[in-house]
Coordinates of C-alpha atoms in Angstrom, one line a residue:
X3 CA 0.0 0.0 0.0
X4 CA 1.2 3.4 -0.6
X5 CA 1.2 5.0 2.8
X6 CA 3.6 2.3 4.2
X7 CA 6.2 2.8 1.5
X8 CA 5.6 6.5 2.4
X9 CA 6.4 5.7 6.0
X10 CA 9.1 3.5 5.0
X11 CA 10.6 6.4 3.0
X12 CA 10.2 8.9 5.3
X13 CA 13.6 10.3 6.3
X14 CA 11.3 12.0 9.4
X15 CA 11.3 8.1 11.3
X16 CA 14.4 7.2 12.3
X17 CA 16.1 4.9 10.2
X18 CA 16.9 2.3 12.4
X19 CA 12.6 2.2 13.1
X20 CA 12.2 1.9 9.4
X21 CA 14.9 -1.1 9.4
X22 CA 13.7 -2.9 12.3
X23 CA 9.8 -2.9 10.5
X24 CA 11.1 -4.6 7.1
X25 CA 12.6 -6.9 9.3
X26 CA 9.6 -7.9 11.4
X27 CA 7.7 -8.0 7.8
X28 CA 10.0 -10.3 6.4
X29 CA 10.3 -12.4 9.7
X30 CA 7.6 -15.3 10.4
X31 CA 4.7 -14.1 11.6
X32 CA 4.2 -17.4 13.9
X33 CA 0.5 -18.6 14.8
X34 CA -1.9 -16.2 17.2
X35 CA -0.4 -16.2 20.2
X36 CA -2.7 -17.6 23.3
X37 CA -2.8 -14.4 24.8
X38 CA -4.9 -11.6 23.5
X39 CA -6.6 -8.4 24.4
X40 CA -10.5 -8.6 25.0
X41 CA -12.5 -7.8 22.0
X42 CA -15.8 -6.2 22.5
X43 CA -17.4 -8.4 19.6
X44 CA -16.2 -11.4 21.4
X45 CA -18.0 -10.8 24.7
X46 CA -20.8 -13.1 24.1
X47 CA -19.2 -16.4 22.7
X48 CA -21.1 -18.6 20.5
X49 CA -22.4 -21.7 22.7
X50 CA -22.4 -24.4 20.4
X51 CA -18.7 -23.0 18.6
X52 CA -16.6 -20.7 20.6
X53 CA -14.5 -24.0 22.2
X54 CA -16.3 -26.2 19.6
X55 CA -13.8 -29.9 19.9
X56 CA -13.9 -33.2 18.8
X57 CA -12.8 -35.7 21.7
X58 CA -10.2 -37.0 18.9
X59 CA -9.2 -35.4 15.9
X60 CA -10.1 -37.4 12.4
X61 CA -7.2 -38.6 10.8
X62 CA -8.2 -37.7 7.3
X63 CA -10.6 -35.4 5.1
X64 CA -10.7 -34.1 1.7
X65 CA -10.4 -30.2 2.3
X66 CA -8.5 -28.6 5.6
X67 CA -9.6 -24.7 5.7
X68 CA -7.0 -23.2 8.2
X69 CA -8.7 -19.9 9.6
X70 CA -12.5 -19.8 11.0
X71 CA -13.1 -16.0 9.9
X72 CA -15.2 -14.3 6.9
X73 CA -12.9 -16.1 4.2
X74 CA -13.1 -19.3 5.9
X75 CA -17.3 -19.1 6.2
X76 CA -17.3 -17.7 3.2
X77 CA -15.0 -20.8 1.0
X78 CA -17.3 -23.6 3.6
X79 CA -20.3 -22.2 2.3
X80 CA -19.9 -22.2 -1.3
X81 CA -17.8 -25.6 -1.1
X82 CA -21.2 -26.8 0.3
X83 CA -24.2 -24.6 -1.5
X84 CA -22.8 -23.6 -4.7
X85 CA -25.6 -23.8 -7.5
X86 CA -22.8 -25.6 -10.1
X87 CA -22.4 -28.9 -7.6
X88 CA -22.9 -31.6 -9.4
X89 CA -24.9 -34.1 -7.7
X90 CA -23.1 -36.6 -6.0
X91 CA -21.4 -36.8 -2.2
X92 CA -19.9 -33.4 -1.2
X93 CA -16.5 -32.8 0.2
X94 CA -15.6 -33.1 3.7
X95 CA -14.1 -30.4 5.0
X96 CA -12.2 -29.6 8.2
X97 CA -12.5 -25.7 9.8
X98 CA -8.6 -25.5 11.8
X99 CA -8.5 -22.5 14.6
X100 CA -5.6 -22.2 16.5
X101 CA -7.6 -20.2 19.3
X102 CA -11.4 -19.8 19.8
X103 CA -13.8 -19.7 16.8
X104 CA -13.1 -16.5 14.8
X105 CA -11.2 -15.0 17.5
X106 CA -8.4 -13.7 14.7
X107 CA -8.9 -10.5 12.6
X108 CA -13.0 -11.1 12.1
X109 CA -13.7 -11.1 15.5
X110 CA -11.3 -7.7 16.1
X111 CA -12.2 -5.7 13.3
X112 CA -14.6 -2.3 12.8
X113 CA -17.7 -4.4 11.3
X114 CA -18.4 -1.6 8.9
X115 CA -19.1 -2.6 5.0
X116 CA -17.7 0.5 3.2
X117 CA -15.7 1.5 0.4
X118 CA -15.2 4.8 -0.5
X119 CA -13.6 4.8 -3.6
X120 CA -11.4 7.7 -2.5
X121 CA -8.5 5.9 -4.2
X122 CA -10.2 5.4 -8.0
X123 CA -7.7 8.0 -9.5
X124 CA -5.1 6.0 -8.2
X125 CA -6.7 3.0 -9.3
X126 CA -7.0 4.0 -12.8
X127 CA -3.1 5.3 -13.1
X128 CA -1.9 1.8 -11.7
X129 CA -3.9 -0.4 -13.5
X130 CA -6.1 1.2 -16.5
X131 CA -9.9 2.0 -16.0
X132 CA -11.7 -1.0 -17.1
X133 CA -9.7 -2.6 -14.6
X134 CA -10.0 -0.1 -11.6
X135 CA -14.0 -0.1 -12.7
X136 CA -13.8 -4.1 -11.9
X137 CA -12.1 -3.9 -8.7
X138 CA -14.5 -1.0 -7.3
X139 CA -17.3 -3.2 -8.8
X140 CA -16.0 -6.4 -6.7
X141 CA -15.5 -4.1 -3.4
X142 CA -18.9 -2.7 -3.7
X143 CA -20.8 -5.5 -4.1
X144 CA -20.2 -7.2 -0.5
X145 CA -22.5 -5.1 0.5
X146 CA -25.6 -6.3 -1.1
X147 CA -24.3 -9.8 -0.4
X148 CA -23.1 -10.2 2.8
X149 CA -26.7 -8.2 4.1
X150 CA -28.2 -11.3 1.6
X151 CA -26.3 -13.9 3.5
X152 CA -27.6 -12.3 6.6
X153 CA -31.2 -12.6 5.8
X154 CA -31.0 -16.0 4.2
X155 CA -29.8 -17.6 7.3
X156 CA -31.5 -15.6 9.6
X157 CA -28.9 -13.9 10.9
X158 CA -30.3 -9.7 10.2
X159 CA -31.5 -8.8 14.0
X160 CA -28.7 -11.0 15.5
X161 CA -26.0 -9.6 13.8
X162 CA -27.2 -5.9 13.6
X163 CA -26.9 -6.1 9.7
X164 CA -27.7 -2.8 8.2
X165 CA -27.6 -0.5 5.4
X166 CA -26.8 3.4 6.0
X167 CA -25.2 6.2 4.5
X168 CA -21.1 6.6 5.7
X169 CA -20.0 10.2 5.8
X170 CA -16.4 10.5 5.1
X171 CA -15.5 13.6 6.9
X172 CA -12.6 16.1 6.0
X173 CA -11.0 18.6 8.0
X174 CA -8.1 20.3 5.6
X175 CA -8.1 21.8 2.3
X176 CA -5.4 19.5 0.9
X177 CA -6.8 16.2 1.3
X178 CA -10.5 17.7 0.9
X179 CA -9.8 19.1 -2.4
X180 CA -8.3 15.6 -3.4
X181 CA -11.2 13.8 -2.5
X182 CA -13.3 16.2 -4.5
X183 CA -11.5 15.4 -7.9
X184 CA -11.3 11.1 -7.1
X185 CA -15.0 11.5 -6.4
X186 CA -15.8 13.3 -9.1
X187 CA -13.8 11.3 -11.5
X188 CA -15.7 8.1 -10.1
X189 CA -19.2 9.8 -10.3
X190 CA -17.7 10.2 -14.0
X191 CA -17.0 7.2 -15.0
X192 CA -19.3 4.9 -13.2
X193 CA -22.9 6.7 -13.1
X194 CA -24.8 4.2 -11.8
X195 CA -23.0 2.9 -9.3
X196 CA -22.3 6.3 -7.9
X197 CA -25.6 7.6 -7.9
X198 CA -26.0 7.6 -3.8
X199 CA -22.7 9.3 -3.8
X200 CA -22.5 13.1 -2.5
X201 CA -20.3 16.4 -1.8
X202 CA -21.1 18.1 0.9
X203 CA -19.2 21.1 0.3
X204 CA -20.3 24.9 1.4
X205 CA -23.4 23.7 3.4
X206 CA -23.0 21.2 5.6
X207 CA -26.4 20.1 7.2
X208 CA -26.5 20.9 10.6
X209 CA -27.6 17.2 12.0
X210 CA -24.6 15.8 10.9
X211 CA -23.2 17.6 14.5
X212 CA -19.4 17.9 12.5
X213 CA -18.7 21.8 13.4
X214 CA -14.7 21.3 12.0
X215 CA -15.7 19.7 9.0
X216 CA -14.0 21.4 5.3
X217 CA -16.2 18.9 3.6
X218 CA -17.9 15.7 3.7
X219 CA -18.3 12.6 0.8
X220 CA -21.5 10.7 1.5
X221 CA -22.4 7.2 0.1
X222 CA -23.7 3.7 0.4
X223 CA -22.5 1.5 3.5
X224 CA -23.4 -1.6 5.9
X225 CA -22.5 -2.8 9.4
X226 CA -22.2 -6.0 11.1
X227 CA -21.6 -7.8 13.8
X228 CA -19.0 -9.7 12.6
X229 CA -18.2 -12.5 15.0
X230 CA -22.0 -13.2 15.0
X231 CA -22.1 -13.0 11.3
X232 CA -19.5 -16.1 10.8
X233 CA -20.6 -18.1 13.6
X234 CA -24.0 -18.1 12.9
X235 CA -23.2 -19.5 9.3
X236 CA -21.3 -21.8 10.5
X237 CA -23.4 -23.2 13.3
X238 CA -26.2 -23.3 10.1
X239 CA -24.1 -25.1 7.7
X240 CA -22.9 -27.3 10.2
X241 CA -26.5 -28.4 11.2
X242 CA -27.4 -28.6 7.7
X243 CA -24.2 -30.6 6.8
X244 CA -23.5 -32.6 9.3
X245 CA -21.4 -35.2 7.8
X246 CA -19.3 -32.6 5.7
X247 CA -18.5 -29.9 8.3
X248 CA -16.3 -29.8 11.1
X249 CA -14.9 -27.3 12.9
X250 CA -12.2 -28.3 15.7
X251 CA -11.1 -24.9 17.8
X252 CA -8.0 -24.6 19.6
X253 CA -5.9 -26.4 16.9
X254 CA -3.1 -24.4 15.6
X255 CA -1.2 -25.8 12.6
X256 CA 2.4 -26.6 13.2
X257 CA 3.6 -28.0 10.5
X258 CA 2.1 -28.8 6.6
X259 CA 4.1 -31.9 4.6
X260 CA 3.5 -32.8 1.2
X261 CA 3.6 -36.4 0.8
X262 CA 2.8 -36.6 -2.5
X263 CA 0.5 -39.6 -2.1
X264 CA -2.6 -40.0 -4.6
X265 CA -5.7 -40.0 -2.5
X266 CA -4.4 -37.4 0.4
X267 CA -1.0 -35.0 -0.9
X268 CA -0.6 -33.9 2.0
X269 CA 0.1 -34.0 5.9
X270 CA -1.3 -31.2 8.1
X271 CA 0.6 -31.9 11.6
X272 CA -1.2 -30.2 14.9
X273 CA -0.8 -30.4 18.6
X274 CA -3.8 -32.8 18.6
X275 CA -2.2 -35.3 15.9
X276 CA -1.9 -35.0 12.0
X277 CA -4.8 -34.9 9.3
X278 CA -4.1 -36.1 5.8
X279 CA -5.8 -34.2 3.3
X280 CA -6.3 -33.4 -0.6
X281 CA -6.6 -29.2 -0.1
X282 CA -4.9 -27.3 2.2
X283 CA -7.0 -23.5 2.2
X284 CA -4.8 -20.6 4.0
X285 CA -7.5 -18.1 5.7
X286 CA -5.2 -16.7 7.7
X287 CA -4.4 -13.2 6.1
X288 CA -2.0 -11.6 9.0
X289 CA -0.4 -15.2 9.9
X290 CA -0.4 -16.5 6.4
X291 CA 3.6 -16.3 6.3
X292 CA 3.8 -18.6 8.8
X293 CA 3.1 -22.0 6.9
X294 CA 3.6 -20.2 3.6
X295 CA 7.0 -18.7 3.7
X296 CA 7.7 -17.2 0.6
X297 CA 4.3 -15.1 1.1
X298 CA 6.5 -13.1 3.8
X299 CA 6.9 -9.6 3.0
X300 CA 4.5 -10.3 -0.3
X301 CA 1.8 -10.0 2.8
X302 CA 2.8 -8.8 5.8
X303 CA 1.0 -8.5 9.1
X304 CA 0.2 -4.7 11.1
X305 CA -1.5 -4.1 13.8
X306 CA -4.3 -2.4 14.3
X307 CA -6.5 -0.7 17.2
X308 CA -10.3 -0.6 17.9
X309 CA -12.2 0.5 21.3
X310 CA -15.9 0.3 22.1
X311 CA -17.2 3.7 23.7
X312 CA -19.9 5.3 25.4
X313 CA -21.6 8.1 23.1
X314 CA -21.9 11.9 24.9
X315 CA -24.9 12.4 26.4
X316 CA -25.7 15.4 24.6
X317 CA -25.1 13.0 21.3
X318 CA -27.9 12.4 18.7
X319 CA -28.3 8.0 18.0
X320 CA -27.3 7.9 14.3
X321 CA -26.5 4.2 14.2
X322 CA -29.7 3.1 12.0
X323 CA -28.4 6.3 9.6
X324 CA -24.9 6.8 9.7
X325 CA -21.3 5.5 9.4
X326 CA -18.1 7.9 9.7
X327 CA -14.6 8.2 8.4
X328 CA -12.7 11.2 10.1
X329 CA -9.7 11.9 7.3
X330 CA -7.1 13.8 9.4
X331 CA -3.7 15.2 7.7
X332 CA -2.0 12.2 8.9
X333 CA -4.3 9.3 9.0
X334 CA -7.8 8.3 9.3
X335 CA -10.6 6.8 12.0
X336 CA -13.6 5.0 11.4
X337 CA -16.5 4.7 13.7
X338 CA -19.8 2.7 13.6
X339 CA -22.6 2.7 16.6
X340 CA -24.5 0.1 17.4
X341 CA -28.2 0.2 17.2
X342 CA -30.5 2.2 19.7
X343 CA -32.8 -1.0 19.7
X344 CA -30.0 -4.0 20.7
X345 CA -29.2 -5.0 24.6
X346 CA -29.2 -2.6 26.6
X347 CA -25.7 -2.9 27.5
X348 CA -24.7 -2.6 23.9
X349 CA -27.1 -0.3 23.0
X350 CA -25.4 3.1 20.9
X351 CA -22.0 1.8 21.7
X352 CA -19.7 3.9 19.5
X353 CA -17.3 1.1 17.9
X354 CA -14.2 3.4 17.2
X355 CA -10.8 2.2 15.7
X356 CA -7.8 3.8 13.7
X357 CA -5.2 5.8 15.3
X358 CA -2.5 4.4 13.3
X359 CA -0.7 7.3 12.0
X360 CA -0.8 8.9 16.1
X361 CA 1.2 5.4 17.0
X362 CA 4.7 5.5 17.7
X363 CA 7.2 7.1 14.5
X364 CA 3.9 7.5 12.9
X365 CA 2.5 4.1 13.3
X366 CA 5.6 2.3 11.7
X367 CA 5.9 0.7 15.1
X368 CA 2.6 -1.4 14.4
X369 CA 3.9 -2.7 10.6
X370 CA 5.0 -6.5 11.2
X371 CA 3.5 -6.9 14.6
X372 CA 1.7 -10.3 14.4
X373 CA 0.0 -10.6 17.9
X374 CA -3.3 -8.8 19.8
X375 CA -2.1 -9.0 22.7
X376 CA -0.9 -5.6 23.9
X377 CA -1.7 -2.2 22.4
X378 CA -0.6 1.2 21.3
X379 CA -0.6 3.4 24.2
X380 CA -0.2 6.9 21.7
X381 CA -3.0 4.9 19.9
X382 CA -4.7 4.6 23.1
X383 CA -4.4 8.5 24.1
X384 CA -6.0 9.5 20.6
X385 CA -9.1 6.6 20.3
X386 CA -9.8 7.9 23.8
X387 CA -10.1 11.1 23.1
X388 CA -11.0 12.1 19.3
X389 CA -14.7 11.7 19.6
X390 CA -15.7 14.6 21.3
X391 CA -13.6 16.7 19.8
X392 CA -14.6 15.1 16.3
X393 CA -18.1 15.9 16.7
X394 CA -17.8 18.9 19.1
X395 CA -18.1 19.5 22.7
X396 CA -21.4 21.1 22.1
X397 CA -22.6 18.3 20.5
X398 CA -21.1 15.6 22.6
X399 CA -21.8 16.7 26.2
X400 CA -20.6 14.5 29.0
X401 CA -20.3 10.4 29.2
X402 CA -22.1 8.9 32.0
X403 CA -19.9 6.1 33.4
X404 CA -16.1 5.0 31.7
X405 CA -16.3 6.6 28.3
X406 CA -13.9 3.8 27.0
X407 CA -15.8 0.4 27.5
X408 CA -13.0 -1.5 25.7
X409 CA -10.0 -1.1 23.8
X410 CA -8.4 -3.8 22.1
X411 CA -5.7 -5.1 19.3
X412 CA -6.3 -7.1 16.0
X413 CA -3.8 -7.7 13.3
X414 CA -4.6 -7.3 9.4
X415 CA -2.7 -8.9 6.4
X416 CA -1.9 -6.2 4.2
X417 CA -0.8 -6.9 0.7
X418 CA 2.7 -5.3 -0.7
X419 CA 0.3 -4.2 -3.9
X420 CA -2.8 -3.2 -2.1
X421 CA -4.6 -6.5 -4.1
X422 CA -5.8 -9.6 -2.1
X423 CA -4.0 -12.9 -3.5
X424 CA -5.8 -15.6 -4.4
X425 CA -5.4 -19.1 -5.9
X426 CA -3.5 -22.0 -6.2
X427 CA -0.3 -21.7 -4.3
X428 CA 2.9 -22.6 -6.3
X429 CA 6.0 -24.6 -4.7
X430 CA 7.8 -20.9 -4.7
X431 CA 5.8 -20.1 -2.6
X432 CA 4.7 -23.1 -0.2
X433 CA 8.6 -24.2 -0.4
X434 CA 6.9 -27.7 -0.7
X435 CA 6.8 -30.0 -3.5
X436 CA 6.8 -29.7 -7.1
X437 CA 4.1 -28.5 -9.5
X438 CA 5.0 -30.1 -12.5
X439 CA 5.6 -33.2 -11.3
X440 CA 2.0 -33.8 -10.1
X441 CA -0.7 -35.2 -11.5
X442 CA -3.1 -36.3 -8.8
X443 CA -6.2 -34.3 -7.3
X444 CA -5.4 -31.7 -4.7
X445 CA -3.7 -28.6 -4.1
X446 CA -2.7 -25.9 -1.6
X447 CA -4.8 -22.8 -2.1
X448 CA -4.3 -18.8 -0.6
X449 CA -7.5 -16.1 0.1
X450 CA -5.6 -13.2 1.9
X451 CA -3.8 -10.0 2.2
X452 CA -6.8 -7.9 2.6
X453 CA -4.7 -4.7 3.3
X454 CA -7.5 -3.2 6.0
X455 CA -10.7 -3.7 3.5
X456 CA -11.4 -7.4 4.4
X457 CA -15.0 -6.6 4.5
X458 CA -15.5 -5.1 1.4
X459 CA -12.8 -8.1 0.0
X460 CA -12.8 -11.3 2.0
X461 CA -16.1 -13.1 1.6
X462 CA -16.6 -12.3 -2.1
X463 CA -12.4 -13.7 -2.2
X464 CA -13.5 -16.5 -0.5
X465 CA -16.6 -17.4 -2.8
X466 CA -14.3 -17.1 -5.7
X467 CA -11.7 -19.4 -4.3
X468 CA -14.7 -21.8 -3.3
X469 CA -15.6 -22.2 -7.0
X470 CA -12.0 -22.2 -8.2
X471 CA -11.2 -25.5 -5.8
X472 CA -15.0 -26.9 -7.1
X473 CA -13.5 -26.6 -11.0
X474 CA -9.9 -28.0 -10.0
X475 CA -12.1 -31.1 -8.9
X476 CA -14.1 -31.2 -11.7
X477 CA -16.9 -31.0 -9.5
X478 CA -18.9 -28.6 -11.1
X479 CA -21.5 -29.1 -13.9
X480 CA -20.8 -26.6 -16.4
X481 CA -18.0 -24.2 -16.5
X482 CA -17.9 -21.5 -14.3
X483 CA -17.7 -17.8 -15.3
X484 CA -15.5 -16.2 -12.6
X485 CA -15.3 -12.7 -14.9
X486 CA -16.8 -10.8 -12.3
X487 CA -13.4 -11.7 -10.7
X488 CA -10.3 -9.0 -10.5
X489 CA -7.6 -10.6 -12.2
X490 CA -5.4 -8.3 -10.4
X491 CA -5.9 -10.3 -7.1
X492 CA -4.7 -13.6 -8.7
X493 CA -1.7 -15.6 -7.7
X494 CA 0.3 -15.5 -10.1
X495 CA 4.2 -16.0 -10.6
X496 CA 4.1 -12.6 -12.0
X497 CA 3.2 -11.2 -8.9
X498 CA 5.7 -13.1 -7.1
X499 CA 8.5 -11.7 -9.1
X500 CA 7.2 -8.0 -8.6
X501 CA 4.7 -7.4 -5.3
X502 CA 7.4 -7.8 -2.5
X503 CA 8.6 -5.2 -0.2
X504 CA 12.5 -4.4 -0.1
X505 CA 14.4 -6.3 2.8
X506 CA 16.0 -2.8 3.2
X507 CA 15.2 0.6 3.9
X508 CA 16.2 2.7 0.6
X509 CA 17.0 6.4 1.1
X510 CA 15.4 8.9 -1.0
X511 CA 18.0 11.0 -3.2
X512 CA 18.9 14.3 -2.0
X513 CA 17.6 16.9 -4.3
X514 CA 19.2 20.3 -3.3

């Protein structure tokens, strides 16, 4: 992404800071670590999943998925319901989670559905406009289908699932009057899906209660409760699929072999004892280094901060309308509130994360930093204070009780070209076995490297993947047509070659 090779350029950060992040990027990211901080989505654990255990671990299956968040749901569900099955028996399929169910990334993140498309200029220069048009096309669509998913399985009321309008808010000229021209150039060249979009320029209404405001860009955006999102379709598909779905928590992966047999290729070795298996599916975004070393510094973890607060009591409820972005000139926060008409004790919560660019040297102290389980205390001084001055005192009056319920770590996978990678994994990059000398059923497959935007990427990734596995199997009854997919967020050995960050920090030219 480009603001981390701005921070690792920036002669400002001590150089030594800079060093010591490429090094943790390029450095295996290991699997979650036991310990973790407390994660306001995670306060009421699923019953039937949260420590969900066989008494003894199967010995074989056909598919391992190795990650229980969005992408993992997301690749069980379509390996299960696609429309293209042929009929016959479906696979079996293994959900691994080193820790509870979705206690990783999912169960950490902001649970807002938004894309801006505050970076289609950018888009456009890298990659051409047909294709930057495709790629804004994928990210908006989650939307509409994850909110589909949530009604379908029944799933609206318990995971808050909601439409509303985001308001990304701008408080300097600069980055304002760049968000004017990407927006406009987007409302240029894709009418119809920009039609909800709007510039809030001179006037700003009143009711949005954002005195500092230069200017705000208004479009269509969701929320969820993302832990009871995944774990409710899980706990449905595993009721409806019974013999075909398993999920066995507090499992980490230690070890992957490829034996090269016929009817299983490979070995997955745990703590509990060692699956044999025909697909291997990495869903681990921030760890995915860890049992695929030559993704390391293609996708690299960093760490990221969210808190759950108490709104002001002078504060008008605009969970059911709004969704916020506060643009800074260093940075960004993003802030969802939870429904007026949930429990009362999570009632109008303000769910507030960012603060990256406030961390220490400017956040490059969070890039590479695989584990949740401590946080960043300058993080910590800004997510506990921005809101009231955000929306302003006036507005916000005092908190009754702690205003800061819970603040807590999570760690994302971002990708060293701002794409997701998906697909088949090649022996370059697994270090295991040989490609061309196979000829057997079964390979290792990659959905990660989200780069922050895993909701509005990870469970149309996932599908994707699902039906890419279904047609390496020839499982499906007609050819798919997966055009709707980027091909920019392929695996490729193109991309290896090319989407890797330096091993070491490169000094900008002098130009005096």
């Amino acid at each position: 992404m480009s603001f981390v090779q701005s921070l690792l350029s920036d002669s400002s950060i001590p150089i030594k800071a800079r060093q010591e992040a490429l090094d943790r990027v390029h450095s295996d990211p290991g699997i979650p670590p036991t310990q973790s901080t407390s994660s306001f989505w995670l306060k009421d654990p699923h019953a039937n999943l949260a420590k969900a255990q066989s008494p003894d671990l199967p010995t074989s299956t056909d598919i391992v998925i190795i990650g229980s968040g969005i992408t993992g749901a997301s690749i069980a569900r379509t390996l299960l319901t696609s429309d293209y099955i042929k009929d016959g028996p479906k696979p079996r399929i293994l959900v691994l989670e080193a820790r509870d169910i979705c206690s990783g990334g999912t169960g950490r993140n902001g649970g807002h559905i938004l894309e801006t498309v505050e970076e289609f200029i950018e888009l456009e220069q890298s990659i051409g406009l047909e294709a930057a048009k495709k790629v804004v096309r994928f990210r908006l669509a989650h939307l509409d289908e994850m909110l589909a998913v949530a009604e379908e399985y029944g799933l609206v009321k318990e995971a808050q699932a909601r439409k509303m309008q985001f308001l990304s808010v701008y408080f300097d000229y600069e980055r304002w009057d760049e968000a004017v021209r990407c927006t406009k150039r987007f409302k240029e060249c894709m009418p119809t899906e920009s039609a909800d979009w709007k510039i809030f320029d001179k006037e700003i209404p009143t009711e949005f209660c954002l005195p500092s405001a230069r200017g705000i860009i208004a479009g269509r955006a969701g929320a969820i409760w993302p832990y009871k999102f995944v774990t409710g379709v899980l706990d449905r598909l595993r009721h409806r699929f019974p013999d075909n779905l398993l999920i066995e928590t507090n499992t980490p992966v230690l070890r992957l072999d490829d034996t090269g047999a016929k009817k299983h290729r490979y070995s997955v070795i745990t703590g509990r004892g060692t699956i044999k298996t025909r697909h291997i599916i990495h869903c681990t975004n921030a760890h995915v280094g860890h049992l695929v070393p030559g993704l390391r510094g293609r996708i690299y973890p960093i760490r990221g901060q969210m808190s759950a607060q108490s709104p002001g009591q002078r504060f008008l409820s605009q969970g059911a309308k709004h969704s916020w972005l506060f643009n800074y000139d260093r940075g960004f926060d993003y802030l969802t509130q939870l429904p007026s008409g949930s429990e009362p004790d999570t009632a109008n919560k303000m769910m507030f994360g960012g603060g990256f660019a406030q961390g220490k040297n400017g956040g490059i102290d969070d890039l590479g930093i695989a584990t949740d389980s401590e946080m960043s205390f300058y993080t910590d001084i800004h997510l506990s204070g921005a809101l009231s001055a955000t929306f302003g005192r006036e507005h916000w009056g005092a908190v009754s009780g702690p205003a800061v319920e819970m603040m807590w770590t999570g760690n994302m996978g971002f990708s060293a070209d701002g794409f997701p990678w998906v697909g088949s994994l090649p022996s370059s990059l697994t270090q295991r076995g040989e490609d061309r000398n196979w000829n057997g059923k079964g390979r290792e497959w990659v959905s990660a490297g989200f780069s922050g935007e895993g909701m509005v990427h990870a469970w149309l990734c996932g599908q994707a993947l699902g039906r890419m596995i279904l047609a390496d199997d020839g499982e499906l009854r007609e050819q798919d047509d997966l055009s709707w997919f980027p091909e920019h967020m392929l695996v490729t050995e193109e991309r290896v070659e090319v989407s890797v960050l330096p091993r070491n920090v490169v000094e900008r030219a002098s130009h005096l």
